[in-house]
Short mmCIF file of C-alpha atoms and ligand atoms in Angstrom, two decimals:
data_model
loop_
_atom_site.label_atom_id
_atom_site.label_comp_id
_atom_site.label_asym_id
_atom_site.label_seq_id
_atom_site.Cartn_x
_atom_site.Cartn_y
_atom_site.Cartn_z
CA MET A 1 26.89 -2.40 4.91
CA GLU A 2 24.90 -1.81 2.55
CA LYS A 3 25.25 1.44 0.18
CA SER A 4 22.19 2.61 -2.08
CA VAL A 5 23.67 5.38 -3.42
CA GLN A 6 27.31 5.56 -5.24
CA MET A 7 29.49 8.17 -6.45
CA GLY A 8 29.72 7.66 -10.35
CA THR A 9 28.80 8.87 -13.90
CA ASN A 10 25.21 10.30 -13.12
CA ARG A 11 25.08 12.06 -16.46
CA THR A 12 21.75 13.06 -16.23
CA GLY A 13 21.13 16.87 -14.43
CA ILE A 14 22.16 19.43 -16.96
CA ASP A 15 25.52 21.03 -15.55
CA MET A 16 27.13 17.87 -17.67
CA SER A 17 26.81 19.95 -20.70
CA PRO A 18 25.66 23.72 -20.72
CA LEU A 19 26.36 23.84 -24.36
CA GLN A 20 23.97 21.39 -25.34
CA SER A 21 21.94 22.04 -22.70
CA LYS A 22 21.46 25.90 -24.31
CA VAL A 23 19.49 24.17 -27.30
CA MET A 24 17.62 21.82 -25.75
CA ILE A 25 16.00 24.72 -23.75
CA SER A 26 15.80 26.59 -27.52
CA GLY A 27 14.13 23.46 -28.60
CA ALA A 28 11.27 23.37 -26.07
CA ALA A 29 10.14 26.25 -26.37
CA ALA A 30 10.29 26.02 -30.28
CA ALA A 31 7.99 22.42 -29.63
CA THR A 32 5.53 24.70 -27.36
CA PRO A 33 1.61 24.08 -29.17
CA THR A 34 0.01 26.61 -30.59
CA GLY A 35 -3.33 24.91 -31.61
CA GLY A 36 -5.06 25.67 -28.20
CA SER A 37 -4.25 27.38 -24.88
CA GLU A 38 -3.52 25.25 -21.19
CA ALA A 39 -7.33 26.56 -20.65
CA GLU A 40 -8.98 24.36 -23.36
CA LEU A 41 -6.58 21.62 -22.67
CA HIS A 42 -7.92 21.65 -18.48
CA GLU A 43 -11.76 21.75 -20.85
CA LEU A 44 -10.98 18.63 -22.89
CA GLY A 45 -9.54 16.83 -19.33
CA LYS A 46 -13.06 17.80 -17.66
CA GLU A 47 -15.04 16.59 -20.59
CA TYR A 48 -13.91 13.06 -20.02
CA ILE A 49 -14.22 13.68 -16.64
CA ARG A 50 -17.81 13.95 -17.41
CA ASN A 51 -18.40 11.55 -19.92
CA ALA A 52 -16.17 8.69 -18.00
CA GLY A 53 -18.53 5.62 -16.39
CA VAL A 54 -17.54 4.44 -12.84
CA ILE A 55 -14.70 1.97 -12.24
CA GLY A 56 -16.66 -1.19 -11.58
CA THR A 57 -19.17 -2.05 -9.64
CA VAL A 58 -19.70 -4.27 -6.13
CA PRO A 59 -21.67 -7.49 -6.56
CA LEU A 60 -24.22 -7.15 -4.07
CA PRO A 61 -24.90 -10.76 -2.14
CA GLY A 62 -28.06 -12.80 -3.59
CA THR A 63 -28.57 -14.16 -0.76
CA LEU A 64 -28.27 -11.73 2.92
CA ARG A 65 -26.14 -13.84 5.97
CA GLY A 66 -25.06 -12.78 9.21
CA ALA A 67 -24.62 -9.03 10.65
CA LEU A 68 -25.08 -7.69 7.38
CA LYS A 69 -28.55 -8.76 7.45
CA ALA A 70 -28.92 -7.84 10.80
CA MET A 71 -27.52 -4.91 9.90
CA LYS A 72 -29.68 -4.57 6.92
CA ASP A 73 -32.70 -4.93 8.99
CA LYS A 74 -31.79 -2.53 12.22
CA LEU A 75 -30.62 0.16 9.84
CA SER A 76 -32.32 1.80 6.71
CA GLY A 77 -30.12 3.93 4.37
CA LYS A 78 -26.91 2.76 5.51
CA HIS A 79 -24.75 2.04 2.50
CA THR A 80 -23.86 -1.72 2.72
CA GLU A 81 -21.53 -2.17 -0.55
CA ILE A 82 -19.79 0.67 0.84
CA LEU A 83 -18.55 -1.89 3.40
CA LEU A 84 -18.29 -4.00 1.09
CA ASN A 85 -15.64 -2.81 -1.55
CA LYS A 86 -14.13 -1.67 1.11
CA MET A 87 -13.36 -5.29 2.59
CA GLY A 88 -12.91 -6.27 -0.32
CA GLU A 89 -10.45 -3.77 -1.54
CA ARG A 90 -8.56 -5.18 1.58
CA LEU A 91 -8.46 -8.76 0.53
CA ALA A 92 -6.76 -7.94 -2.33
CA PHE A 93 -3.76 -5.52 -0.66
CA GLU A 94 -3.20 -8.64 1.72
CA ARG A 95 -3.56 -11.00 -0.50
CA SER A 96 -0.56 -9.31 -2.55
CA GLY A 97 0.85 -7.70 0.23
CA VAL A 98 2.11 -11.43 1.00
CA ARG A 99 4.20 -10.80 -2.15
CA VAL A 100 5.51 -8.07 -2.02
CA TYR A 101 6.56 -9.67 1.63
CA GLU A 102 7.99 -12.75 0.49
CA CYS A 103 9.73 -10.67 -2.51
CA PHE A 104 10.86 -8.45 -0.02
CA ILE A 105 12.11 -11.32 2.22
CA ALA A 106 14.10 -13.15 -0.42
CA LYS A 107 15.84 -9.21 -1.80
CA CYS A 108 16.99 -9.22 2.40
CA GLU A 109 17.90 -12.85 2.77
CA ALA A 110 20.39 -11.96 -0.77
CA ALA A 111 21.73 -9.45 1.79
CA ALA A 112 22.36 -11.32 4.58
CA ALA A 113 24.26 -13.88 2.59
CA ALA A 114 26.40 -11.13 1.16
CA GLY A 115 27.01 -9.61 4.32
CA THR A 116 25.17 -6.43 3.64
CA LEU A 117 21.60 -7.13 5.41
CA PRO A 118 21.08 -3.63 7.49
CA ALA A 119 22.04 -4.47 10.86
CA ALA A 120 17.83 -2.87 12.10
CA VAL A 121 15.70 -5.66 10.24
CA ASP A 122 15.13 -8.69 11.60
CA LEU A 123 14.32 -11.13 9.66
CA ASP A 124 12.32 -13.90 11.67
CA LEU A 125 10.28 -10.35 12.81
CA LEU A 126 9.57 -10.12 8.91
CA ARG A 127 8.59 -13.73 8.40
CA GLN A 128 6.19 -13.27 10.56
CA PHE A 129 5.11 -10.24 9.53
CA CYS A 130 4.06 -12.19 5.82
CA ILE A 131 2.10 -14.60 7.93
CA GLU A 132 -0.09 -12.38 9.30
CA GLU A 133 -0.51 -10.04 6.44
CA ALA A 134 -1.79 -14.13 5.39
CA GLN A 135 -3.58 -13.72 8.16
CA HIS A 136 -5.40 -11.00 7.29
CA PHE A 137 -6.32 -12.26 3.88
CA ALA A 138 -7.86 -15.47 5.58
CA LEU A 139 -10.23 -13.54 7.73
CA LEU A 140 -11.73 -11.29 5.52
CA ARG A 141 -12.37 -13.94 3.44
CA ASP A 142 -13.89 -16.38 5.75
CA VAL A 143 -16.15 -12.48 7.03
CA LEU A 144 -16.87 -11.76 2.94
CA ALA A 145 -18.15 -15.18 2.61
CA GLY A 146 -20.61 -15.42 6.46
CA LEU A 147 -22.07 -12.05 5.22
CA GLY A 148 -22.95 -14.05 2.11
CA ALA A 149 -20.62 -11.79 0.07
CA ASP A 150 -18.07 -13.47 -2.88
CA PRO A 151 -14.34 -13.09 -1.60
CA THR A 152 -12.50 -13.50 -5.36
CA ALA A 153 -15.00 -10.72 -6.64
CA GLN A 154 -12.69 -7.49 -7.69
CA THR A 155 -14.44 -4.86 -6.23
CA PRO A 156 -14.06 -1.02 -7.50
CA ASP A 157 -11.28 0.03 -4.70
CA ALA A 158 -9.57 -2.75 -4.80
CA ASP A 159 -9.02 -2.01 -8.67
CA VAL A 160 -7.80 1.33 -7.88
CA ALA A 161 -5.48 -0.05 -4.73
CA ALA A 162 -3.92 -2.26 -7.06
CA VAL A 163 -2.94 0.08 -9.51
CA ALA A 164 -2.24 2.21 -6.78
CA SER A 165 0.98 0.40 -5.53
CA LEU A 166 2.12 -0.59 -9.18
CA GLY A 167 5.00 1.45 -9.09
CA LEU A 168 5.81 -0.10 -5.19
CA MET A 169 5.99 -3.44 -6.32
CA LYS A 170 8.34 -1.84 -8.86
CA VAL A 171 11.13 -0.80 -6.90
CA ILE A 172 10.66 -3.97 -4.42
CA GLN A 173 10.43 -6.23 -6.79
CA ASP A 174 13.57 -4.71 -8.90
CA PRO A 175 16.40 -6.93 -8.19
CA ARG A 176 19.17 -3.42 -8.49
CA THR A 177 17.34 -1.78 -5.96
CA SER A 178 18.94 -1.72 -2.18
CA VAL A 179 17.00 -3.35 1.18
CA THR A 180 17.28 0.87 2.08
CA GLN A 181 15.36 1.89 -1.31
CA SER A 182 12.79 -1.24 -0.38
CA LEU A 183 12.06 -0.45 2.69
CA GLU A 184 10.95 3.05 1.68
CA ALA A 185 8.37 1.37 -0.76
CA MET A 186 7.32 -1.35 2.29
CA LEU A 187 6.76 2.00 4.14
CA SER A 188 4.34 3.53 1.86
CA ILE A 189 2.73 0.47 2.26
CA GLU A 190 1.73 -0.64 5.61
CA MET A 191 1.41 4.08 6.03
CA THR A 192 -1.85 3.00 3.65
CA ASP A 193 -2.47 -0.75 5.14
CA ASN A 194 -2.38 1.04 8.75
CA ALA A 195 -4.73 4.07 8.01
CA ALA A 196 -7.14 1.64 5.44
CA TRP A 197 -7.47 -0.92 8.72
CA GLU A 198 -8.30 2.11 11.53
CA LEU A 199 -11.29 3.01 8.73
CA LEU A 200 -12.38 -0.10 8.26
CA VAL A 201 -12.47 -1.01 12.21
CA ARG A 202 -14.78 1.85 12.54
CA LEU A 203 -16.62 1.03 9.31
CA ALA A 204 -17.72 -2.33 10.79
CA ARG A 205 -18.31 -0.72 14.11
CA GLU A 206 -20.57 2.45 13.22
CA MET A 207 -22.52 -0.22 10.60
CA THR A 208 -23.55 -2.10 13.98
CA MET A 209 -21.44 -5.08 13.60
CA GLU A 210 -19.08 -4.96 16.44
CA ALA A 211 -17.83 -9.04 16.48
CA ILE A 212 -16.20 -8.08 13.17
CA GLY A 213 -14.71 -4.75 14.74
CA ASP A 214 -13.43 -6.24 16.68
CA GLN A 215 -12.09 -8.41 14.80
CA PHE A 216 -10.58 -5.92 12.73
CA HIS A 217 -9.11 -4.47 15.48
CA GLN A 218 -6.85 -6.95 16.50
CA ALA A 219 -5.99 -6.78 12.71
CA GLU A 220 -5.30 -3.47 13.15
CA GLU A 221 -3.35 -3.86 16.56
CA GLN A 222 -0.61 -5.95 14.66
CA GLU A 223 -0.34 -3.55 11.55
CA ASP A 224 0.71 -1.05 14.08
CA ARG A 225 3.43 -2.54 14.95
CA HIS A 226 4.38 -3.68 11.34
CA LEU A 227 4.68 0.11 10.58
CA SER A 228 6.33 0.90 13.57
CA THR A 229 8.96 -1.50 13.12
CA ILE A 230 9.26 -1.15 8.82
CA ARG A 231 9.45 2.47 9.54
CA HIS A 232 12.08 2.38 12.09
CA TRP A 233 14.51 -0.37 10.30
CA TYR A 234 13.92 2.50 7.14
CA GLU A 235 15.20 5.44 8.63
CA ALA A 236 17.91 3.14 11.10
CA ALA A 237 19.19 1.25 7.33
CA VAL A 238 19.33 5.30 5.94
CA ARG A 239 21.50 6.20 9.14
CA GLU A 240 23.49 3.12 9.17
CA GLU A 241 24.38 3.81 5.13
CA ALA A 242 24.99 7.60 6.67
CA GLY A 243 27.51 6.19 9.20
CA LEU A 244 24.97 8.34 11.52
CA ASP A 245 24.26 6.30 14.51
CA ALA A 246 20.93 4.22 15.43
CA ALA A 247 18.53 7.11 16.08
CA PRO A 248 18.24 7.92 19.91
CA GLY A 249 14.74 6.95 21.50
CA THR A 250 13.52 4.67 18.92
CA HIS A 251 12.41 1.12 19.64
FE1 FE2 B 301 0.96 -4.94 7.18
#
């Protein structure tokens, strides 16, 4: 059984040294800036926000094709670039998702070899999820190309999502983190992924791209399974570490 948490010589708490903690607290009070107020600091922050540009732009396809052209013709006032932005985001997320799964699988294989893999984790199923993430990437690539968009372009929300997931990827890539700790990071990734696919299905259907919406719906169903499985594994792994029985009623 793996142990993410061990009792040890953790010295981070203030109780380690009551005397020095008093010096630290008085030092922190003395170091408080006196040249400005909190309100002024907020004002400065707002000035930065007012003067900042956008984080990126969506390259609109030179020639509209297929469903995108049909939609443009049918609906005026709908912003196709939003859908392209979100598809580009999902494509980038799924591509890096494959790398994340590969990394997590390596961690689980190492744990299995050491006899510490949490009992709930199924390596074959994990490999299947990794294949599905790659398939979702390929689906988005094909759909974007079919619409006349460039699947290699990094859209603004792809950029933002990549920055947001940096910490989660670091947790999984760190060789010191346990399978259980990595499962918690995987859970965050899959929750975000799941909500994003749900939204993508609705956007595509409401923008009259029913066939694409149906394809996305199949991916969404697979993502539902990823999320419920990872969530269950995470809870089961924590319970196992705590010496508790598997949660009743979970699959
Ligand atoms: Fe997934």
